[in-house]
């Protein structure tokens, strides 16, 4: 078993110990902390995702962004694991999809729609002191990041996590890409090339 697989197993086991109340309370704090990050505060278009299960909650943040007039794009998982996108029009317009996910049922905008985003919120299980993110292993967001890079697009890349998911080191592969910031209930931490991460 790879280093990544072992760490994923440990982190997912820790999340399974959280109660629904833990998740709900943390989601409200995360929405507040993320909304205070300047990149999100200034964004006109945000590519986000709908949290499920014990993931750090995004529902409150999605509602907050939409109430501000931000155009929020949500992913639609395609058969090949790539992501299409559709506009978030409220929780009542989310429908159950494969793998236990929730997706918007509106017009599909195509995989290239993510290029319009000022901020991309990435799901993850951990991030390390360099900003390297550990994802779930499906590869969907590796494709998104590759698409952004090939188009020369540079949105702010952010991941939402629980406090104890900021770790010393995440196993890294050549295709992995660091994020610009992590938001936890304790606040936002930025990563700058060649500098020490700092809490904002």
Tab-separated table of C-alpha atoms in Angstrom:
chain	number	residue	atom	x	y	z
A	1	UNK	CA	0.000	0.000	0.000
A	2	UNK	CA	1.343	3.443	-0.957
A	3	UNK	CA	2.152	6.230	1.491
A	4	UNK	CA	-0.785	8.199	0.103
A	5	UNK	CA	-3.203	5.297	0.534
A	6	UNK	CA	-2.114	4.740	4.141
A	7	UNK	CA	-2.497	8.424	5.010
A	8	UNK	CA	-5.877	8.592	3.259
A	9	UNK	CA	-7.076	5.640	5.328
A	10	UNK	CA	-5.982	7.266	8.577
A	11	UNK	CA	-7.600	10.600	7.734
A	12	UNK	CA	-10.868	9.055	6.582
A	13	UNK	CA	-11.007	6.956	9.777
A	14	UNK	CA	-10.610	10.138	11.837
A	15	UNK	CA	-13.420	11.827	9.915
A	16	UNK	CA	-15.740	8.883	10.573
A	17	UNK	CA	-15.448	9.636	14.286
A	18	UNK	CA	-17.034	13.064	13.815
A	19	UNK	CA	-20.681	13.498	14.730
A	20	UNK	CA	-23.241	15.263	12.554
A	21	UNK	CA	-23.194	18.087	15.089
A	22	UNK	CA	-19.386	18.373	14.775
A	23	UNK	CA	-19.753	18.686	11.005
A	24	UNK	CA	-22.602	21.209	11.213
A	25	UNK	CA	-20.841	23.425	13.741
A	26	UNK	CA	-17.563	23.335	11.831
A	27	UNK	CA	-19.306	24.223	8.563
A	28	UNK	CA	-20.617	27.472	10.033
A	29	UNK	CA	-17.160	28.421	11.322
A	30	UNK	CA	-15.549	27.494	7.992
A	31	UNK	CA	-18.004	29.690	6.092
A	32	UNK	CA	-17.105	32.632	8.303
A	33	UNK	CA	-13.338	31.998	8.090
A	34	UNK	CA	-13.357	31.452	4.327
A	35	UNK	CA	-15.513	34.508	3.660
A	36	UNK	CA	-12.869	36.650	5.343
A	37	UNK	CA	-10.117	35.519	2.960
A	38	UNK	CA	-9.463	38.483	0.614
A	39	UNK	CA	-9.401	36.379	-2.566
A	40	UNK	CA	-12.852	34.977	-1.794
A	41	UNK	CA	-14.167	38.334	-0.622
A	42	UNK	CA	-13.179	39.883	-3.966
A	43	UNK	CA	-14.107	36.961	-6.226
A	44	UNK	CA	-16.803	37.285	-8.857
A	45	UNK	CA	-16.723	33.613	-9.893
A	46	UNK	CA	-15.825	30.746	-7.566
A	47	UNK	CA	-15.512	27.095	-8.537
A	48	UNK	CA	-16.553	25.165	-5.432
A	49	UNK	CA	-18.069	21.783	-4.564
A	50	UNK	CA	-20.863	20.332	-2.451
A	51	UNK	CA	-19.550	18.610	0.655
A	52	UNK	CA	-20.994	15.211	1.537
A	53	UNK	CA	-20.765	12.955	4.580
A	54	UNK	CA	-18.060	13.974	7.026
A	55	UNK	CA	-16.226	16.324	4.652
A	56	UNK	CA	-15.642	19.845	5.994
A	57	UNK	CA	-18.982	21.446	5.203
A	58	UNK	CA	-19.370	23.795	2.251
A	59	UNK	CA	-23.150	24.307	2.253
A	60	UNK	CA	-23.104	27.420	4.440
A	61	UNK	CA	-20.247	28.894	2.395
A	62	UNK	CA	-22.047	28.231	-0.894
A	63	UNK	CA	-25.122	30.040	0.421
A	64	UNK	CA	-22.989	32.940	1.694
A	65	UNK	CA	-21.210	33.359	-1.640
A	66	UNK	CA	-24.438	33.194	-3.627
A	67	UNK	CA	-26.094	35.736	-1.320
A	68	UNK	CA	-23.206	38.104	-2.064
A	69	UNK	CA	-23.900	37.823	-5.771
A	70	UNK	CA	-20.917	35.601	-6.505
A	71	UNK	CA	-21.297	33.250	-9.465
A	72	UNK	CA	-20.635	29.819	-7.960
A	73	UNK	CA	-19.740	26.923	-10.249
A	74	UNK	CA	-20.227	23.377	-8.988
A	75	UNK	CA	-18.739	20.218	-10.478
A	76	UNK	CA	-20.653	17.542	-12.340
A	77	UNK	CA	-18.742	14.249	-12.433
A	78	UNK	CA	-18.534	12.754	-15.926
A	79	UNK	CA	-18.153	9.082	-16.819
A	80	UNK	CA	-14.396	9.435	-17.377
A	81	UNK	CA	-13.896	11.121	-13.947
A	82	UNK	CA	-13.373	14.545	-15.519
A	83	UNK	CA	-15.520	17.436	-14.302
A	84	UNK	CA	-18.157	19.437	-16.106
A	85	UNK	CA	-19.568	22.511	-14.327
A	86	UNK	CA	-22.947	24.122	-13.677
A	87	UNK	CA	-24.052	27.242	-11.789
A	88	UNK	CA	-25.221	26.858	-8.177
A	89	UNK	CA	-28.780	28.169	-7.941
A	90	UNK	CA	-29.520	27.168	-4.352
A	91	UNK	CA	-29.628	23.969	-2.323
A	92	UNK	CA	-33.113	23.169	-3.641
A	93	UNK	CA	-31.586	22.742	-7.124
A	94	UNK	CA	-29.074	20.072	-6.070
A	95	UNK	CA	-29.839	16.492	-7.029
A	96	UNK	CA	-28.346	13.156	-5.957
A	97	UNK	CA	-25.680	11.822	-8.307
A	98	UNK	CA	-23.309	8.879	-8.437
A	99	UNK	CA	-20.908	8.041	-5.592
A	100	UNK	CA	-23.144	9.750	-3.051
A	101	UNK	CA	-22.504	13.201	-4.534
A	102	UNK	CA	-24.880	16.119	-4.965
A	103	UNK	CA	-24.825	18.044	-8.235
A	104	UNK	CA	-26.654	21.049	-9.693
A	105	UNK	CA	-29.253	20.072	-12.279
A	106	UNK	CA	-28.863	23.227	-14.362
A	107	UNK	CA	-27.213	23.776	-17.736
A	108	UNK	CA	-23.841	22.075	-18.206
A	109	UNK	CA	-21.173	24.633	-19.068
A	110	UNK	CA	-18.360	22.287	-20.105
A	111	UNK	CA	-15.023	21.412	-18.481
A	112	UNK	CA	-13.491	24.706	-19.641
A	113	UNK	CA	-15.906	26.752	-17.509
A	114	UNK	CA	-13.503	26.461	-14.557
A	115	UNK	CA	-11.148	28.800	-16.429
A	116	UNK	CA	-13.506	31.682	-15.516
A	117	UNK	CA	-12.986	31.171	-11.775
A	118	UNK	CA	-11.161	33.714	-9.625
A	119	UNK	CA	-10.937	31.112	-6.836
A	120	UNK	CA	-11.058	27.309	-7.032
A	121	UNK	CA	-12.002	25.464	-3.848
A	122	UNK	CA	-10.505	21.981	-3.929
A	123	UNK	CA	-11.710	19.081	-1.814
A	124	UNK	CA	-8.975	17.326	0.107
A	125	UNK	CA	-8.011	15.210	3.060
A	126	UNK	CA	-4.862	17.047	4.145
A	127	UNK	CA	-2.395	19.754	3.237
A	128	UNK	CA	1.176	20.091	4.403
A	129	UNK	CA	3.410	23.000	5.374
A	130	UNK	CA	4.388	23.500	1.713
A	131	UNK	CA	0.790	23.669	0.525
A	132	UNK	CA	0.826	20.191	-1.023
A	133	UNK	CA	-2.701	18.731	-0.991
A	134	UNK	CA	-3.757	15.135	-0.502
A	135	UNK	CA	-6.952	14.428	-2.447
A	136	UNK	CA	-9.254	11.442	-2.431
A	137	UNK	CA	-7.312	9.759	-5.226
A	138	UNK	CA	-9.891	9.890	-8.010
A	139	UNK	CA	-7.858	12.212	-10.212
A	140	UNK	CA	-10.718	14.556	-11.135
A	141	UNK	CA	-9.075	17.632	-9.657
A	142	UNK	CA	-5.673	16.699	-11.088
A	143	UNK	CA	-7.364	17.162	-14.462
A	144	UNK	CA	-8.842	20.488	-13.375
A	145	UNK	CA	-5.431	21.745	-12.230
A	146	UNK	CA	-3.792	20.542	-15.455
A	147	UNK	CA	-6.506	22.339	-17.468
A	148	UNK	CA	-5.884	25.578	-15.579
A	149	UNK	CA	-2.117	25.288	-16.056
A	150	UNK	CA	-2.334	24.554	-19.779
A	151	UNK	CA	-4.605	27.578	-20.266
A	152	UNK	CA	-2.292	29.854	-18.279
A	153	UNK	CA	-5.086	30.519	-15.767
A	154	UNK	CA	-4.036	31.333	-12.201
A	155	UNK	CA	-7.034	31.403	-9.868
A	156	UNK	CA	-6.382	31.255	-6.142
A	157	UNK	CA	-6.382	27.579	-5.125
A	158	UNK	CA	-7.839	26.898	-1.692
A	159	UNK	CA	-8.712	23.795	0.325
A	160	UNK	CA	-11.098	23.545	3.290
A	161	UNK	CA	-10.002	21.178	6.070
A	162	UNK	CA	-10.358	20.393	9.750
A	163	UNK	CA	-7.607	21.810	11.974
A	164	UNK	CA	-5.794	18.501	12.486
A	165	UNK	CA	-5.608	17.859	8.730
A	166	UNK	CA	-2.817	20.393	8.285
A	167	UNK	CA	0.125	18.015	8.584
A	168	UNK	CA	3.907	18.154	8.423
A	169	UNK	CA	4.208	16.367	5.098
A	170	UNK	CA	1.956	14.930	2.402
A	171	UNK	CA	3.397	12.285	0.030
A	172	UNK	CA	4.014	13.975	-3.303
A	173	UNK	CA	4.008	12.840	-6.931
A	174	UNK	CA	5.298	14.764	-9.979
A	175	UNK	CA	1.797	15.806	-11.111
A	176	UNK	CA	0.812	17.189	-7.695
A	177	UNK	CA	0.270	20.931	-7.438
A	178	UNK	CA	0.400	23.062	-4.272
A	179	UNK	CA	-2.523	25.174	-3.154
A	180	UNK	CA	-2.296	28.842	-2.274
A	181	UNK	CA	-4.182	28.643	1.012
A	182	UNK	CA	-5.948	26.346	3.430
A	183	UNK	CA	-8.949	27.365	5.503
A	184	UNK	CA	-9.685	25.543	8.754
A	185	UNK	CA	-11.921	26.509	11.677
A	186	UNK	CA	-8.831	28.150	13.200
A	187	UNK	CA	-8.510	30.513	10.234
A	188	UNK	CA	-6.726	30.792	6.902
A	189	UNK	CA	-3.108	29.905	6.267
A	190	UNK	CA	-1.393	31.032	3.100
A	191	UNK	CA	1.503	29.400	1.297
A	192	UNK	CA	4.012	31.536	-0.587
A	193	UNK	CA	6.921	30.123	-2.592
A	194	UNK	CA	10.100	30.358	-0.558
A	195	UNK	CA	8.412	31.673	2.580
A	196	UNK	CA	7.014	30.242	5.759
A	197	UNK	CA	3.233	29.740	5.733
A	198	UNK	CA	1.478	32.362	7.792
A	199	UNK	CA	-1.919	32.593	9.381
A	200	UNK	CA	-4.031	35.449	8.069
